[in-house]
PDB file of C-alpha atoms in Angstrom:
ATOM      1  CA  MET A   1      37.453   2.730  -1.646  1.00  0.00           C
ATOM      2  CA  MET A   2      37.028   2.307   2.099  1.00  0.00           C
ATOM      3  CA  ARG A   3      33.951   4.585   2.105  1.00  0.00           C
ATOM      4  CA  THR A   4      32.377   2.469  -0.644  1.00  0.00           C
ATOM      5  CA  ARG A   5      32.930  -0.724   1.354  1.00  0.00           C
ATOM      6  CA  ILE A   6      31.493   0.842   4.495  1.00  0.00           C
ATOM      7  CA  ALA A   7      28.444   2.116   2.555  1.00  0.00           C
ATOM      8  CA  LEU A   8      27.861  -1.330   0.991  1.00  0.00           C
ATOM      9  CA  LEU A   9      28.206  -2.989   4.401  1.00  0.00           C
ATOM     10  CA  ALA A  10      25.704  -0.524   5.910  1.00  0.00           C
ATOM     11  CA  VAL A  11      23.168  -1.147   3.138  1.00  0.00           C
ATOM     12  CA  THR A  12      23.622  -4.926   3.483  1.00  0.00           C
ATOM     13  CA  CYS A  13      23.028  -4.707   7.243  1.00  0.00           C
ATOM     14  CA  ILE A  14      19.906  -2.593   6.800  1.00  0.00           C
ATOM     15  CA  VAL A  15      18.462  -4.960   4.194  1.00  0.00           C
ATOM     16  CA  ALA A  16      19.300  -8.021   6.293  1.00  0.00           C
ATOM     17  CA  ALA A  17      17.698  -6.490   9.392  1.00  0.00           C
ATOM     18  CA  SER A  18      14.527  -5.401   7.567  1.00  0.00           C
ATOM     19  CA  PRO A  19      11.494  -7.650   7.888  1.00  0.00           C
ATOM     20  CA  ALA A  20      10.874  -9.680   4.746  1.00  0.00           C
ATOM     21  CA  LEU A  21       7.859  -8.690   2.699  1.00  0.00           C
ATOM     22  CA  PRO A  22       5.434 -11.512   2.017  1.00  0.00           C
ATOM     23  CA  VAL A  23       6.000 -12.325  -1.647  1.00  0.00           C
ATOM     24  CA  GLY A  24       2.902 -13.808  -3.215  1.00  0.00           C
ATOM     25  CA  ALA A  25       0.630 -12.972  -0.296  1.00  0.00           C
ATOM     26  CA  ALA A  26      -2.849 -13.671  -1.612  1.00  0.00           C
ATOM     27  CA  MET A  27      -5.118 -10.691  -2.093  1.00  0.00           C
ATOM     28  CA  PRO A  28      -8.846 -11.437  -1.717  1.00  0.00           C
ATOM     29  CA  ASN A  29     -10.572 -11.829  -5.108  1.00  0.00           C
ATOM     30  CA  THR A  30     -12.851  -8.871  -4.486  1.00  0.00           C
ATOM     31  CA  GLY A  31     -12.932  -5.968  -2.111  1.00  0.00           C
ATOM     32  CA  ASN A  32     -12.383  -2.346  -1.322  1.00  0.00           C
ATOM     33  CA  PHE A  33      -9.032  -0.612  -1.348  1.00  0.00           C
ATOM     34  CA  ASP A  34      -7.608   2.427   0.369  1.00  0.00           C
ATOM     35  CA  PHE A  35      -4.027   3.386  -0.386  1.00  0.00           C
ATOM     36  CA  ASN A  36      -1.718   6.375  -0.543  1.00  0.00           C
ATOM     37  CA  PHE A  37       0.060   6.869  -3.855  1.00  0.00           C
ATOM     38  CA  CYS A  38       3.176   8.954  -3.163  1.00  0.00           C
ATOM     39  CA  PHE A  39       5.153  10.214  -6.136  1.00  0.00           C
ATOM     40  CA  VAL A  40       7.816  12.515  -7.521  1.00  0.00           C
ATOM     41  CA  THR A  41       7.018  14.018 -10.920  1.00  0.00           C
ATOM     42  CA  ASP A  42       9.176  15.410 -13.708  1.00  0.00           C
ATOM     43  CA  ILE A  43       7.270  18.115 -15.574  1.00  0.00           C
ATOM     44  CA  ASN A  44       7.827  19.394 -19.115  1.00  0.00           C
ATOM     45  CA  HIS A  45       5.806  22.623 -19.342  1.00  0.00           C
ATOM     46  CA  VAL A  46       5.066  24.721 -22.404  1.00  0.00           C
ATOM     47  CA  ALA A  47       3.644  28.195 -21.695  1.00  0.00           C
ATOM     48  CA  LEU A  48       1.707  29.275 -24.775  1.00  0.00           C
ATOM     49  CA  THR A  49       0.399  32.552 -23.328  1.00  0.00           C
ATOM     50  CA  ASP A  50      -0.118  33.911 -19.825  1.00  0.00           C
ATOM     51  CA  LYS A  51      -3.525  32.144 -19.834  1.00  0.00           C
ATOM     52  CA  ALA A  52      -2.712  28.951 -21.702  1.00  0.00           C
ATOM     53  CA  GLY A  53      -0.205  26.190 -21.203  1.00  0.00           C
ATOM     54  CA  LEU A  54       0.239  22.494 -21.547  1.00  0.00           C
ATOM     55  CA  GLY A  55       2.747  19.851 -20.722  1.00  0.00           C
ATOM     56  CA  SER A  56       3.660  16.283 -20.079  1.00  0.00           C
ATOM     57  CA  PHE A  57       4.863  14.510 -16.975  1.00  0.00           C
ATOM     58  CA  THR A  58       6.390  11.273 -15.791  1.00  0.00           C
ATOM     59  CA  ASN A  59       6.561  10.078 -12.238  1.00  0.00           C
ATOM     60  CA  LEU A  60       7.734   7.269 -10.011  1.00  0.00           C
ATOM     61  CA  ALA A  61       5.590   6.272  -7.067  1.00  0.00           C
ATOM     62  CA  ALA A  62       5.165   3.945  -4.122  1.00  0.00           C
ATOM     63  CA  ILE A  63       1.823   2.591  -2.894  1.00  0.00           C
ATOM     64  CA  HIS A  64       1.152   2.252   0.849  1.00  0.00           C
ATOM     65  CA  ALA A  65      -2.172   0.663   1.864  1.00  0.00           C
ATOM     66  CA  ASN A  66      -4.354   1.992   4.681  1.00  0.00           C
ATOM     67  CA  PRO A  67      -3.957  -0.045   6.851  1.00  0.00           C
ATOM     68  CA  SER A  68      -0.670  -1.678   5.984  1.00  0.00           C
ATOM     69  CA  GLY A  69      -1.043  -5.060   4.277  1.00  0.00           C
ATOM     70  CA  GLY A  70      -4.229  -4.088   2.408  1.00  0.00           C
ATOM     71  CA  ALA A  71      -4.897  -4.456  -1.302  1.00  0.00           C
ATOM     72  CA  PHE A  72      -2.067  -3.194  -3.560  1.00  0.00           C
ATOM     73  CA  ASP A  73       0.234  -2.487  -0.589  1.00  0.00           C
ATOM     74  CA  LEU A  74       3.921  -1.846  -1.322  1.00  0.00           C
ATOM     75  CA  GLN A  75       3.625  -1.804  -5.101  1.00  0.00           C
ATOM     76  CA  GLY A  76       5.804   0.393  -7.252  1.00  0.00           C
ATOM     77  CA  ALA A  77       4.527   2.537 -10.109  1.00  0.00           C
ATOM     78  CA  ARG A  78       5.587   4.698 -13.011  1.00  0.00           C
ATOM     79  CA  CYS A  79       3.223   7.059 -14.775  1.00  0.00           C
ATOM     80  CA  PHE A  80       3.066   9.003 -18.021  1.00  0.00           C
ATOM     81  CA  GLY A  81       0.588  11.764 -18.684  1.00  0.00           C
ATOM     82  CA  TYR A  82      -0.247  15.165 -20.013  1.00  0.00           C
ATOM     83  CA  TYR A  83      -2.125  18.222 -18.845  1.00  0.00           C
ATOM     84  CA  SER A  84      -3.503  21.470 -20.201  1.00  0.00           C
ATOM     85  CA  ASN A  85      -4.602  24.711 -18.616  1.00  0.00           C
ATOM     86  CA  VAL A  86      -6.470  26.969 -20.999  1.00  0.00           C
ATOM     87  CA  GLU A  87      -8.391  29.995 -19.711  1.00  0.00           C
ATOM     88  CA  GLY A  88      -8.393  28.485 -16.213  1.00  0.00           C
ATOM     89  CA  GLU A  89      -9.715  25.075 -17.281  1.00  0.00           C
ATOM     90  CA  TYR A  90      -7.220  22.452 -16.119  1.00  0.00           C
ATOM     91  CA  THR A  91      -7.347  18.775 -17.076  1.00  0.00           C
ATOM     92  CA  GLU A  92      -4.883  15.927 -16.734  1.00  0.00           C
ATOM     93  CA  SER A  93      -4.866  12.335 -17.904  1.00  0.00           C
ATOM     94  CA  GLY A  94      -2.527   9.438 -18.438  1.00  0.00           C
ATOM     95  CA  TYR A  95      -1.549   5.921 -17.493  1.00  0.00           C
ATOM     96  CA  CYS A  96       0.342   4.284 -14.628  1.00  0.00           C
ATOM     97  CA  GLU A  97       1.998   0.885 -14.659  1.00  0.00           C
ATOM     98  CA  MET A  98       1.946  -0.865 -11.256  1.00  0.00           C
ATOM     99  CA  LYS A  99       4.194  -3.753 -10.268  1.00  0.00           C
ATOM    100  CA  ASP A 100       3.881  -6.033  -7.240  1.00  0.00           C
ATOM    101  CA  ALA A 101       6.512  -8.128  -5.448  1.00  0.00           C
ATOM    102  CA  ASP A 102       5.688 -11.152  -7.661  1.00  0.00           C
ATOM    103  CA  GLY A 103       6.377  -9.117 -10.825  1.00  0.00           C
ATOM    104  CA  ASP A 104       2.704  -9.042 -11.870  1.00  0.00           C
ATOM    105  CA  LEU A 105       1.634  -5.788 -13.524  1.00  0.00           C
ATOM    106  CA  TRP A 106      -1.521  -3.745 -13.981  1.00  0.00           C
ATOM    107  CA  ILE A 107      -2.210  -0.491 -15.782  1.00  0.00           C
ATOM    108  CA  MET A 108      -4.310   2.353 -14.408  1.00  0.00           C
ATOM    109  CA  LYS A 109      -5.916   4.931 -16.733  1.00  0.00           C
ATOM    110  CA  PHE A 110      -6.565   8.199 -14.878  1.00  0.00           C
ATOM    111  CA  ALA A 111      -8.089  11.644 -15.422  1.00  0.00           C
ATOM    112  CA  GLY A 112      -8.180  14.630 -13.085  1.00  0.00           C
ATOM    113  CA  ILE A 113      -9.142  18.271 -12.654  1.00  0.00           C
ATOM    114  CA  ALA A 114      -7.646  21.484 -11.240  1.00  0.00           C
ATOM    115  CA  ASP A 115      -8.154  20.720  -7.536  1.00  0.00           C
ATOM    116  CA  GLY A 116      -6.003  17.590  -7.851  1.00  0.00           C
ATOM    117  CA  THR A 117      -8.890  15.131  -7.620  1.00  0.00           C
ATOM    118  CA  GLY A 118      -9.693  12.544 -10.226  1.00  0.00           C
ATOM    119  CA  GLY A 119     -10.715   9.038 -11.037  1.00  0.00           C
ATOM    120  CA  TRP A 120      -9.248   5.945 -12.619  1.00  0.00           C
ATOM    121  CA  ASN A 121      -9.966   2.454 -13.848  1.00  0.00           C
ATOM    122  CA  VAL A 122      -7.912  -0.578 -14.794  1.00  0.00           C
ATOM    123  CA  ALA A 123      -6.906  -0.778 -18.454  1.00  0.00           C
ATOM    124  CA  ALA A 124      -4.957  -4.093 -18.466  1.00  0.00           C
ATOM    125  CA  GLY A 125      -3.061  -6.550 -16.291  1.00  0.00           C
ATOM    126  CA  THR A 126      -0.811  -9.602 -16.183  1.00  0.00           C
ATOM    127  CA  GLY A 127      -0.650 -12.618 -13.873  1.00  0.00           C
ATOM    128  CA  LYS A 128      -3.128 -12.296 -11.007  1.00  0.00           C
ATOM    129  CA  TYR A 129      -4.276  -8.931 -12.438  1.00  0.00           C
ATOM    130  CA  ALA A 130      -5.213 -10.290 -15.904  1.00  0.00           C
ATOM    131  CA  GLY A 131      -8.906  -9.501 -16.334  1.00  0.00           C
ATOM    132  CA  MET A 132      -9.070  -7.464 -13.117  1.00  0.00           C
ATOM    133  CA  SER A 133     -11.666  -4.726 -12.909  1.00  0.00           C
ATOM    134  CA  ALA A 134     -11.194  -1.786 -10.570  1.00  0.00           C
ATOM    135  CA  THR A 135     -12.323   1.796 -10.263  1.00  0.00           C
ATOM    136  CA  GLY A 136     -11.025   4.392  -7.903  1.00  0.00           C
ATOM    137  CA  LYS A 137     -11.007   8.028  -6.968  1.00  0.00           C
ATOM    138  CA  TYR A 138      -8.033  10.052  -5.815  1.00  0.00           C
ATOM    139  CA  ARG A 139      -7.516  13.252  -3.893  1.00  0.00           C
ATOM    140  CA  PRO A 140      -4.323  14.977  -2.834  1.00  0.00           C
ATOM    141  CA  LEU A 141      -3.111  14.658   0.742  1.00  0.00           C
ATOM    142  CA  GLY A 142      -0.770  17.599   0.258  1.00  0.00           C
ATOM    143  CA  VAL A 143       2.173  18.820  -1.745  1.00  0.00           C
ATOM    144  CA  VAL A 144       5.658  18.226  -0.384  1.00  0.00           C
ATOM    145  CA  PRO A 145       8.074  21.110  -1.055  1.00  0.00           C
ATOM    146  CA  SER A 146      10.564  20.189  -3.768  1.00  0.00           C
ATOM    147  CA  THR A 147      14.196  21.161  -3.627  1.00  0.00           C
ATOM    148  CA  VAL A 148      14.551  20.559  -7.379  1.00  0.00           C
ATOM    149  CA  SER A 149      13.067  22.884 -10.001  1.00  0.00           C
ATOM    150  CA  GLY A 150      10.621  21.177 -12.376  1.00  0.00           C
ATOM    151  CA  LYS A 151       9.658  18.402  -9.942  1.00  0.00           C
ATOM    152  CA  VAL A 152       6.531  18.013  -7.838  1.00  0.00           C
ATOM    153  CA  SER A 153       6.190  15.671  -4.856  1.00  0.00           C
ATOM    154  CA  ARG A 154       2.757  14.678  -3.612  1.00  0.00           C
ATOM    155  CA  CYS A 155       0.706  11.902  -2.074  1.00  0.00           C
ATOM    156  CA  ASN A 156      -2.809  11.070  -3.273  1.00  0.00           C
ATOM    157  CA  ARG A 157      -5.270   8.989  -1.290  1.00  0.00           C
ATOM    158  CA  ASN A 158      -7.014   6.420  -3.504  1.00  0.00           C
ATOM    159  CA  THR A 159     -10.219   4.604  -2.591  1.00  0.00           C
ATOM    160  CA  GLY A 160     -12.479   2.297  -4.535  1.00  0.00           C
ATOM    161  CA  THR A 161     -13.295  -1.300  -5.365  1.00  0.00           C
ATOM    162  CA  TYR A 162     -11.618  -4.099  -7.301  1.00  0.00           C
ATOM    163  CA  GLN A 163     -12.384  -7.606  -8.493  1.00  0.00           C
ATOM    164  CA  LEU A 164      -9.808 -10.126  -9.672  1.00  0.00           C
ATOM    165  CA  LYS A 165     -10.880 -12.493 -12.428  1.00  0.00           C
TER     166      LYS A 165
END
């Protein structure tokens, strides 16, 4: 009981001492973006043969703009996708739902290849992202060793352009 109180007090102090994030900070209507998309993925793999497999994945991610404060900075994301690797030909695709501090959402549709690179565009949005158009490319910054079997940790650098409606 005492440990729980101390832990809650510590968390409260950390949150209170942290600088407040600007909720509703206006993003320019059009521009370039550059952000790191860092995620942890749960993988469900099916090995068909030694040369063929497929699977699905889900992940949770955080977006950190380069530099800090840029477009899409400090948004959270969750993604759903699938991949296949048949005779050495790897493809992946899926969707990510992004959420900003105001609660506005946008959906990214992505597709990638074996080296971890890929591209995406906006499929839908709410609030300030309703009618937004955006296209981007991503490339891995590196894989972080995972201590849990079946999970992958990685950061992708995303660059491109966007236009709010």
